PDB file of C-alpha atoms in Angstrom:
ATOM      1  CA  MET A  17      93.810  12.437 122.830  1.00  0.00           C
ATOM      2  CA  ALA A  18      96.449  10.640 120.688  1.00  0.00           C
ATOM      3  CA  VAL A  19      96.314  11.238 117.042  1.00  0.00           C
ATOM      4  CA  THR A  20      95.647   7.539 116.395  1.00  0.00           C
ATOM      5  CA  ASP A  21      92.436   7.909 118.440  1.00  0.00           C
ATOM      6  CA  LEU A  22      91.149  10.668 116.306  1.00  0.00           C
ATOM      7  CA  PRO A  23      88.802   9.801 113.258  1.00  0.00           C
ATOM      8  CA  LEU A  24      90.415   9.469 109.931  1.00  0.00           C
ATOM      9  CA  VAL A  25      88.245  12.301 108.576  1.00  0.00           C
ATOM     10  CA  ALA A  26      86.176  14.557 110.855  1.00  0.00           C
ATOM     11  CA  PRO A  27      82.533  14.979 109.866  1.00  0.00           C
ATOM     12  CA  ASP A  28      83.023  18.729 109.528  1.00  0.00           C
ATOM     13  CA  ARG A  29      85.988  18.465 107.123  1.00  0.00           C
ATOM     14  CA  LYS A  30      85.354  19.673 103.613  1.00  0.00           C
ATOM     15  CA  ALA A  31      87.459  20.090 100.523  1.00  0.00           C
ATOM     16  CA  ALA A  32      87.429  23.742  99.710  1.00  0.00           C
ATOM     17  CA  GLY A  33      87.899  23.391  95.834  1.00  0.00           C
ATOM     18  CA  PHE A  34      88.982  26.642  94.276  1.00  0.00           C
ATOM     19  CA  ARG A  35      87.714  30.001  95.462  1.00  0.00           C
ATOM     20  CA  PRO A  36      89.230  32.481  93.069  1.00  0.00           C
ATOM     21  CA  LEU A  37      88.125  35.823  94.755  1.00  0.00           C
ATOM     22  CA  LYS A  38      89.435  34.761  98.120  1.00  0.00           C
ATOM     23  CA  VAL A  39      92.751  33.741  96.541  1.00  0.00           C
ATOM     24  CA  LEU A  40      93.154  36.999  94.720  1.00  0.00           C
ATOM     25  CA  HIS A  41      92.418  38.939  97.855  1.00  0.00           C
ATOM     26  CA  HIS A  42      94.960  37.239  99.872  1.00  0.00           C
ATOM     27  CA  PHE A  43      97.565  37.214  97.025  1.00  0.00           C
ATOM     28  CA  GLY A  44      97.207  40.906  96.952  1.00  0.00           C
ATOM     29  CA  LYS A  45      98.196  41.151 100.607  1.00  0.00           C
ATOM     30  CA  LEU A  46     101.055  38.771 100.051  1.00  0.00           C
ATOM     31  CA  VAL A  47     102.339  41.108  97.223  1.00  0.00           C
ATOM     32  CA  GLU A  48     102.470  43.929  99.727  1.00  0.00           C
ATOM     33  CA  ASP A  49     104.630  41.879 102.119  1.00  0.00           C
ATOM     34  CA  LYS A  50     106.008  38.530 100.965  1.00  0.00           C
ATOM     35  CA  GLU A  51     106.937  37.842 104.733  1.00  0.00           C
ATOM     36  CA  ASP A  52     103.202  37.859 105.519  1.00  0.00           C
ATOM     37  CA  THR A  53     103.119  34.127 105.680  1.00  0.00           C
ATOM     38  CA  GLU A  54      99.589  34.163 107.090  1.00  0.00           C
ATOM     39  CA  GLN A  55      98.251  35.053 103.569  1.00  0.00           C
ATOM     40  CA  VAL A  56      99.781  31.807 102.163  1.00  0.00           C
ATOM     41  CA  PHE A  57      97.816  29.744 104.740  1.00  0.00           C
ATOM     42  CA  HIS A  58      94.601  31.507 103.611  1.00  0.00           C
ATOM     43  CA  ILE A  59      95.312  30.702 100.006  1.00  0.00           C
ATOM     44  CA  ILE A  60      96.221  27.055 100.659  1.00  0.00           C
ATOM     45  CA  GLU A  61      93.117  26.519 102.627  1.00  0.00           C
ATOM     46  CA  ALA A  62      90.965  28.118  99.968  1.00  0.00           C
ATOM     47  CA  THR A  63      92.249  25.723  97.361  1.00  0.00           C
ATOM     48  CA  LYS A  64      92.652  22.383  99.013  1.00  0.00           C
ATOM     49  CA  GLY A  65      90.876  19.856  96.821  1.00  0.00           C
ATOM     50  CA  ARG A  66      90.300  16.131  96.362  1.00  0.00           C
ATOM     51  CA  LYS A  67      93.858  15.367  95.223  1.00  0.00           C
ATOM     52  CA  SER A  68      95.417  16.878  98.482  1.00  0.00           C
ATOM     53  CA  HIS A  69      92.994  15.016 100.628  1.00  0.00           C
ATOM     54  CA  ALA A  70      93.490  11.813  98.692  1.00  0.00           C
ATOM     55  CA  GLN A  71      97.174  12.013  99.282  1.00  0.00           C
ATOM     56  CA  ALA A  72      96.702  12.730 102.915  1.00  0.00           C
ATOM     57  CA  ARG A  73      94.365   9.774 103.285  1.00  0.00           C
ATOM     58  CA  ALA A  74      96.843   7.362 101.491  1.00  0.00           C
ATOM     59  CA  PHE A  75      99.626   8.362 103.761  1.00  0.00           C
ATOM     60  CA  VAL A  76      97.900   8.321 107.130  1.00  0.00           C
ATOM     61  CA  THR A  77      96.457   4.868 106.324  1.00  0.00           C
ATOM     62  CA  SER A  78      99.806   3.401 105.170  1.00  0.00           C
ATOM     63  CA  PRO A  79     102.065   1.305 107.671  1.00  0.00           C
ATOM     64  CA  GLU A  80     104.702   4.163 107.584  1.00  0.00           C
ATOM     65  CA  GLY A  81     102.047   6.829 108.258  1.00  0.00           C
ATOM     66  CA  ARG A  82     100.454   4.819 111.088  1.00  0.00           C
ATOM     67  CA  ARG A  83     103.826   4.297 112.651  1.00  0.00           C
ATOM     68  CA  MET A  84     104.754   7.961 112.636  1.00  0.00           C
ATOM     69  CA  MET A  85     101.378   8.999 114.126  1.00  0.00           C
ATOM     70  CA  ALA A  86     101.778   6.406 116.920  1.00  0.00           C
ATOM     71  CA  GLU A  87     105.253   7.845 117.618  1.00  0.00           C
ATOM     72  CA  GLY A  88     103.571  11.197 118.330  1.00  0.00           C
ATOM     73  CA  VAL A  89     106.714  13.186 117.513  1.00  0.00           C
ATOM     74  CA  ASP A  90     106.289  16.950 117.807  1.00  0.00           C
ATOM     75  CA  ILE A  91     108.231  17.963 114.736  1.00  0.00           C
ATOM     76  CA  PRO A  92     108.500  21.750 115.421  1.00  0.00           C
ATOM     77  CA  ALA A  93     109.723  21.100 118.941  1.00  0.00           C
ATOM     78  CA  MET A  94     112.269  18.480 117.650  1.00  0.00           C
ATOM     79  CA  LEU A  95     113.651  20.822 114.910  1.00  0.00           C
ATOM     80  CA  ASP A  96     113.965  23.728 117.304  1.00  0.00           C
ATOM     81  CA  ASP A  97     115.872  21.730 119.810  1.00  0.00           C
ATOM     82  CA  HIS A  98     119.285  22.518 118.231  1.00  0.00           C
ATOM     83  CA  ALA A  99     121.126  20.888 121.076  1.00  0.00           C
ATOM     84  CA  ARG A 100     119.674  17.526 120.098  1.00  0.00           C
ATOM     85  CA  TRP A 101     121.741  17.763 116.823  1.00  0.00           C
ATOM     86  CA  ALA A 102     125.005  18.830 118.395  1.00  0.00           C
ATOM     87  CA  ASP A 103     126.602  15.461 117.590  1.00  0.00           C
ATOM     88  CA  CYS A 104     125.584  15.554 113.860  1.00  0.00           C
ATOM     89  CA  ALA A 105     128.373  15.914 111.311  1.00  0.00           C
ATOM     90  CA  PRO A 106     129.234  19.340 109.897  1.00  0.00           C
ATOM     91  CA  ASN A 107     127.723  18.458 106.480  1.00  0.00           C
ATOM     92  CA  SER A 108     124.605  16.838 107.973  1.00  0.00           C
ATOM     93  CA  VAL A 109     121.094  17.905 107.069  1.00  0.00           C
ATOM     94  CA  ALA A 110     120.837  19.083 110.732  1.00  0.00           C
ATOM     95  CA  ALA A 111     123.907  21.195 110.454  1.00  0.00           C
ATOM     96  CA  HIS A 112     122.628  22.896 107.296  1.00  0.00           C
ATOM     97  CA  TYR A 113     119.188  23.319 108.746  1.00  0.00           C
ATOM     98  CA  ILE A 114     120.366  24.965 111.909  1.00  0.00           C
ATOM     99  CA  ALA A 115     122.681  27.324 109.933  1.00  0.00           C
ATOM    100  CA  PHE A 116     119.739  28.174 107.633  1.00  0.00           C
ATOM    101  CA  MET A 117     117.308  28.925 110.336  1.00  0.00           C
ATOM    102  CA  LYS A 118     119.842  31.111 112.272  1.00  0.00           C
ATOM    103  CA  ARG A 119     120.787  32.988 109.249  1.00  0.00           C
ATOM    104  CA  GLU A 120     117.166  33.684 108.358  1.00  0.00           C
ATOM    105  CA  GLY A 121     116.042  34.289 112.006  1.00  0.00           C
ATOM    106  CA  LEU A 122     113.416  31.581 111.774  1.00  0.00           C
ATOM    107  CA  SER A 123     112.080  28.909 113.991  1.00  0.00           C
ATOM    108  CA  ALA A 124     109.741  25.931 113.328  1.00  0.00           C
ATOM    109  CA  ALA A 125     107.511  27.153 116.214  1.00  0.00           C
ATOM    110  CA  GLY A 126     107.270  30.589 114.470  1.00  0.00           C
ATOM    111  CA  LEU A 127     105.715  29.053 111.397  1.00  0.00           C
ATOM    112  CA  VAL A 128     103.286  27.106 113.511  1.00  0.00           C
ATOM    113  CA  ALA A 129     102.350  30.383 115.331  1.00  0.00           C
ATOM    114  CA  GLU A 130     101.849  32.097 111.952  1.00  0.00           C
ATOM    115  CA  SER A 131      99.574  29.425 110.826  1.00  0.00           C
ATOM    116  CA  HIS A 132      97.499  29.762 114.100  1.00  0.00           C
ATOM    117  CA  ARG A 133      97.057  33.467 113.281  1.00  0.00           C
ATOM    118  CA  TRP A 134      95.107  32.340 110.270  1.00  0.00           C
ATOM    119  CA  ALA A 135      93.292  29.518 111.944  1.00  0.00           C
ATOM    120  CA  PRO A 136      93.472  28.704 115.700  1.00  0.00           C
ATOM    121  CA  PRO A 137      93.785  24.999 116.284  1.00  0.00           C
ATOM    122  CA  GLU A 138      90.377  24.809 117.925  1.00  0.00           C
ATOM    123  CA  SER A 139      88.847  25.985 114.699  1.00  0.00           C
ATOM    124  CA  LEU A 140      90.336  23.138 112.551  1.00  0.00           C
ATOM    125  CA  PRO A 141      88.877  19.678 112.137  1.00  0.00           C
ATOM    126  CA  ARG A 142      90.260  17.171 114.657  1.00  0.00           C
ATOM    127  CA  ASP A 143      91.303  14.282 112.659  1.00  0.00           C
ATOM    128  CA  GLN A 144      94.187  12.329 111.242  1.00  0.00           C
ATOM    129  CA  ILE A 145      94.006  14.283 107.920  1.00  0.00           C
ATOM    130  CA  GLN A 146      94.869  17.488 109.893  1.00  0.00           C
ATOM    131  CA  TRP A 147      97.879  15.765 111.355  1.00  0.00           C
ATOM    132  CA  TYR A 148      99.086  15.236 107.747  1.00  0.00           C
ATOM    133  CA  PHE A 149      98.560  18.802 106.676  1.00  0.00           C
ATOM    134  CA  ASP A 150     100.309  20.016 109.852  1.00  0.00           C
ATOM    135  CA  ARG A 151     103.294  17.720 108.913  1.00  0.00           C
ATOM    136  CA  GLN A 152     103.550  19.312 105.439  1.00  0.00           C
ATOM    137  CA  ARG A 153     103.576  22.794 107.158  1.00  0.00           C
ATOM    138  CA  ASP A 154     106.159  21.748 109.719  1.00  0.00           C
ATOM    139  CA  THR A 155     108.665  20.417 107.146  1.00  0.00           C
ATOM    140  CA  HIS A 156     108.447  23.607 104.910  1.00  0.00           C
ATOM    141  CA  ASP A 157     111.927  24.968 105.959  1.00  0.00           C
ATOM    142  CA  LEU A 158     113.529  21.512 105.349  1.00  0.00           C
ATOM    143  CA  PHE A 159     112.353  21.877 101.719  1.00  0.00           C
ATOM    144  CA  HIS A 160     114.470  25.040 101.482  1.00  0.00           C
ATOM    145  CA  VAL A 161     117.512  23.375 102.931  1.00  0.00           C
ATOM    146  CA  LEU A 162     117.299  20.145 100.883  1.00  0.00           C
ATOM    147  CA  THR A 163     116.440  21.879  97.527  1.00  0.00           C
ATOM    148  CA  GLY A 164     118.732  24.896  97.798  1.00  0.00           C
ATOM    149  CA  TYR A 165     116.143  27.400  97.175  1.00  0.00           C
ATOM    150  CA  GLY A 166     116.655  30.661  99.044  1.00  0.00           C
ATOM    151  CA  ARG A 167     114.151  32.823 100.763  1.00  0.00           C
ATOM    152  CA  ASP A 168     114.298  35.561  98.122  1.00  0.00           C
ATOM    153  CA  ALA A 169     111.068  36.094  96.242  1.00  0.00           C
ATOM    154  CA  LEU A 170     112.237  33.985  93.223  1.00  0.00           C
ATOM    155  CA  GLY A 171     113.462  31.241  95.596  1.00  0.00           C
ATOM    156  CA  GLU A 172     110.074  31.131  97.358  1.00  0.00           C
ATOM    157  CA  VAL A 173     107.895  30.871  94.238  1.00  0.00           C
ATOM    158  CA  SER A 174     110.311  28.321  92.692  1.00  0.00           C
ATOM    159  CA  LEU A 175     110.211  26.251  95.753  1.00  0.00           C
ATOM    160  CA  LEU A 176     106.278  26.549  95.630  1.00  0.00           C
ATOM    161  CA  GLY A 177     106.599  24.920  92.223  1.00  0.00           C
ATOM    162  CA  PHE A 178     108.546  22.049  93.800  1.00  0.00           C
ATOM    163  CA  THR A 179     106.030  21.965  96.662  1.00  0.00           C
ATOM    164  CA  TYR A 180     102.959  21.728  94.464  1.00  0.00           C
ATOM    165  CA  GLU A 181     104.288  18.479  92.917  1.00  0.00           C
ATOM    166  CA  GLN A 182     104.779  17.162  96.528  1.00  0.00           C
ATOM    167  CA  ASN A 183     101.333  17.952  97.911  1.00  0.00           C
ATOM    168  CA  HIS A 184      99.142  18.885  94.839  1.00  0.00           C
ATOM    169  CA  ASN A 185      97.490  21.923  96.324  1.00  0.00           C
ATOM    170  CA  THR A 186      96.372  24.250  93.556  1.00  0.00           C
ATOM    171  CA  GLY A 187      96.634  27.316  95.616  1.00  0.00           C
ATOM    172  CA  ILE A 188     100.455  26.725  96.000  1.00  0.00           C
ATOM    173  CA  LEU A 189     100.755  26.429  92.232  1.00  0.00           C
ATOM    174  CA  PHE A 190      98.754  29.656  91.811  1.00  0.00           C
ATOM    175  CA  ILE A 191     101.041  31.596  94.174  1.00  0.00           C
ATOM    176  CA  ALA A 192     104.065  30.230  92.236  1.00  0.00           C
ATOM    177  CA  TYR A 193     102.931  31.483  88.825  1.00  0.00           C
ATOM    178  CA  ALA A 194     101.245  34.590  90.015  1.00  0.00           C
ATOM    179  CA  GLY A 195     104.369  35.400  91.982  1.00  0.00           C
ATOM    180  CA  ALA A 196     106.626  34.774  88.958  1.00  0.00           C
ATOM    181  CA  ARG A 197     104.447  37.065  86.846  1.00  0.00           C
ATOM    182  CA  GLN A 198     104.826  39.804  89.552  1.00  0.00           C
ATOM    183  CA  ILE A 199     108.539  39.410  89.730  1.00  0.00           C
ATOM    184  CA  LYS A 200     108.760  39.747  85.925  1.00  0.00           C
ATOM    185  CA  LYS A 201     106.546  42.777  85.975  1.00  0.00           C
ATOM    186  CA  VAL A 202     108.215  44.692  88.687  1.00  0.00           C
ATOM    187  CA  SER A 203     111.853  43.861  87.721  1.00  0.00           C
ATOM    188  CA  GLY A 204     111.595  43.952  83.986  1.00  0.00           C
ATOM    189  CA  THR A 205     114.119  41.101  83.974  1.00  0.00           C
ATOM    190  CA  LYS A 206     115.062  39.126  80.914  1.00  0.00           C
ATOM    191  CA  ALA A 207     115.689  36.065  83.163  1.00  0.00           C
ATOM    192  CA  PRO A 208     113.542  33.046  82.335  1.00  0.00           C
ATOM    193  CA  ILE A 209     111.419  33.285  85.620  1.00  0.00           C
ATOM    194  CA  PHE A 210     108.727  31.068  84.421  1.00  0.00           C
ATOM    195  CA  ALA A 211     111.271  28.462  83.502  1.00  0.00           C
ATOM    196  CA  ALA A 212     112.460  28.432  87.109  1.00  0.00           C
ATOM    197  CA  ILE A 213     108.939  27.562  88.185  1.00  0.00           C
ATOM    198  CA  LYS A 214     108.809  24.710  85.585  1.00  0.00           C
ATOM    199  CA  GLU A 215     112.173  23.430  86.905  1.00  0.00           C
ATOM    200  CA  GLY A 216     110.866  23.474  90.508  1.00  0.00           C
ATOM    201  CA  ARG A 217     107.836  21.465  89.419  1.00  0.00           C
ATOM    202  CA  ARG A 218     110.034  19.020  87.474  1.00  0.00           C
ATOM    203  CA  LEU A 219     112.356  18.604  90.510  1.00  0.00           C
ATOM    204  CA  GLY A 220     109.398  18.216  92.970  1.00  0.00           C
ATOM    205  CA  ARG A 221     107.858  15.639  90.671  1.00  0.00           C
ATOM    206  CA  ALA A 222     111.075  13.509  90.561  1.00  0.00           C
ATOM    207  CA  ALA A 223     111.752  13.623  94.337  1.00  0.00           C
ATOM    208  CA  ALA A 224     110.429  11.486  97.009  1.00  0.00           C
ATOM    209  CA  LYS A 225     107.811  13.107  99.358  1.00  0.00           C
ATOM    210  CA  ILE A 226     109.889  14.980 101.868  1.00  0.00           C
ATOM    211  CA  SER A 227     107.101  15.191 104.458  1.00  0.00           C
ATOM    212  CA  HIS A 228     106.767  11.482 104.357  1.00  0.00           C
ATOM    213  CA  GLN A 229     110.221  10.920 105.621  1.00  0.00           C
ATOM    214  CA  ASP A 230     111.380   9.934 109.180  1.00  0.00           C
ATOM    215  CA  ILE A 231     112.503  13.438 110.019  1.00  0.00           C
ATOM    216  CA  ALA A 232     114.761  12.527 112.991  1.00  0.00           C
ATOM    217  CA  ALA A 233     116.622  10.077 110.755  1.00  0.00           C
ATOM    218  CA  LEU A 234     116.839  12.500 107.922  1.00  0.00           C
ATOM    219  CA  MET A 235     118.457  15.156 110.046  1.00  0.00           C
ATOM    220  CA  HIS A 236     121.406  12.931 110.751  1.00  0.00           C
ATOM    221  CA  GLU A 237     122.103  12.160 107.072  1.00  0.00           C
ATOM    222  CA  ASP A 238     124.780  13.751 105.073  1.00  0.00           C
ATOM    223  CA  ILE A 239     122.967  16.369 103.075  1.00  0.00           C
ATOM    224  CA  GLY A 240     124.530  15.264  99.731  1.00  0.00           C
ATOM    225  CA  ALA A 241     123.509  11.646 100.429  1.00  0.00           C
ATOM    226  CA  ALA A 242     119.992  12.724 101.596  1.00  0.00           C
ATOM    227  CA  ARG A 243     119.446  14.615  98.327  1.00  0.00           C
ATOM    228  CA  ALA A 244     120.671  11.649  96.297  1.00  0.00           C
ATOM    229  CA  ARG A 245     118.399   9.189  98.217  1.00  0.00           C
ATOM    230  CA  LEU A 246     115.353  11.486  97.768  1.00  0.00           C
ATOM    231  CA  GLY A 247     116.089  12.218  94.210  1.00  0.00           C
ATOM    232  CA  ILE A 248     116.422  15.987  94.675  1.00  0.00           C
ATOM    233  CA  GLY A 249     118.178  17.675  91.769  1.00  0.00           C
ATOM    234  CA  ARG A 250     119.989  21.066  91.678  1.00  0.00           C
ATOM    235  CA  PRO A 251     117.910  24.091  90.712  1.00  0.00           C
ATOM    236  CA  GLU A 252     120.133  25.300  87.931  1.00  0.00           C
ATOM    237  CA  VAL A 253     117.671  27.632  86.223  1.00  0.00           C
ATOM    238  CA  TYR A 254     116.913  29.311  89.493  1.00  0.00           C
ATOM    239  CA  ARG A 255     120.632  30.018  89.931  1.00  0.00           C
ATOM    240  CA  GLN A 256     120.876  31.309  86.313  1.00  0.00           C
ATOM    241  CA  CYS A 257     117.984  33.644  86.905  1.00  0.00           C
ATOM    242  CA  LEU A 258     119.684  35.091  89.947  1.00  0.00           C
ATOM    243  CA  THR A 259     122.925  35.638  88.033  1.00  0.00           C
ATOM    244  CA  ILE A 260     120.943  37.506  85.236  1.00  0.00           C
ATOM    245  CA  LEU A 261     118.988  39.538  87.750  1.00  0.00           C
ATOM    246  CA  GLU A 262     122.343  40.466  89.479  1.00  0.00           C
ATOM    247  CA  SER A 263     123.856  41.501  86.128  1.00  0.00           C
ATOM    248  CA  GLU A 264     120.738  43.674  85.534  1.00  0.00           C
ATOM    249  CA  GLY A 265     121.386  45.422  88.977  1.00  0.00           C
ATOM    250  CA  THR A 266     118.902  43.450  91.041  1.00  0.00           C
ATOM    251  CA  MET A 267     120.457  41.523  93.942  1.00  0.00           C
ATOM    252  CA  ARG A 268     118.584  38.523  95.295  1.00  0.00           C
ATOM    253  CA  ASP A 269     118.134  40.262  98.735  1.00  0.00           C
ATOM    254  CA  GLU A 270     116.493  43.180  97.079  1.00  0.00           C
ATOM    255  CA  LEU A 271     114.073  41.064  95.036  1.00  0.00           C
ATOM    256  CA  THR A 272     110.550  41.170  96.347  1.00  0.00           C
ATOM    257  CA  LEU A 273     107.087  40.659  94.853  1.00  0.00           C
ATOM    258  CA  GLY A 274     106.483  44.407  95.213  1.00  0.00           C
ATOM    259  CA  GLY A 275     109.706  45.358  93.348  1.00  0.00           C
ATOM    260  CA  ALA A 276     113.427  45.738  94.089  1.00  0.00           C
ATOM    261  CA  GLY A 277     113.831  47.564  97.434  1.00  0.00           C
ATOM    262  CA  ALA A 278     110.188  47.844  98.094  1.00  0.00           C
ATOM    263  CA  GLN A 279     110.453  46.379 101.547  1.00  0.00           C
ATOM    264  CA  ALA A 280     112.942  49.006 102.666  1.00  0.00           C
ATOM    265  CA  ALA A 281     110.930  51.948 101.198  1.00  0.00           C
TER     266      ALA A 281
END
């Protein structure tokens, strides 16, 4: 069944509100292993509220949203088809995206599979709102590429500050600040970690909604031009924090929610 044939909102769809005990349980697991992406999905689902759903409804009923739904593009498959972007310029979004995904050992399909560990597709409401939430998930790594936030622990939580202002899920904001507190606690750094989250929020608030873009067209754009068009500023405080952490003896690749070098222990 085409997405456009699905109901706007399925009868069994509910806004979760905020479930603090569930959030704390899954955040504890995320602290143990920041690569355990499944925990993020649990937290996001436990905190989806009215604002997230209102934004989803507004986009899927807009002319642009209706057009994208009708096109039926499988975003993960499109992003993972690296040969499709072979004719893109060296400084295109596509070239930077492919380099990032190869360097990090990631795939768009892998993120989808991780989300399905949390909730198999058949367990989710079948409606156009879910199409929108899936679109937010499928564009996550493009957020990294376009903003310049790395996959170190500070980069991830700073990006979550940016992401919160893009999709208004309180669970994402909770992880951002709880993660910042954890980084501060385990590293003992003097770097302005919370300021990096605040900066991420400011940048996300100022930028156009990335998940609302025509992703195929975006991939062909020069990355500098794309950032300018979307109003995405540079994460200067984040970079300053990394410099301070390095001067204190904590390299970005060693930084985790469980402490420097915790993953290798």
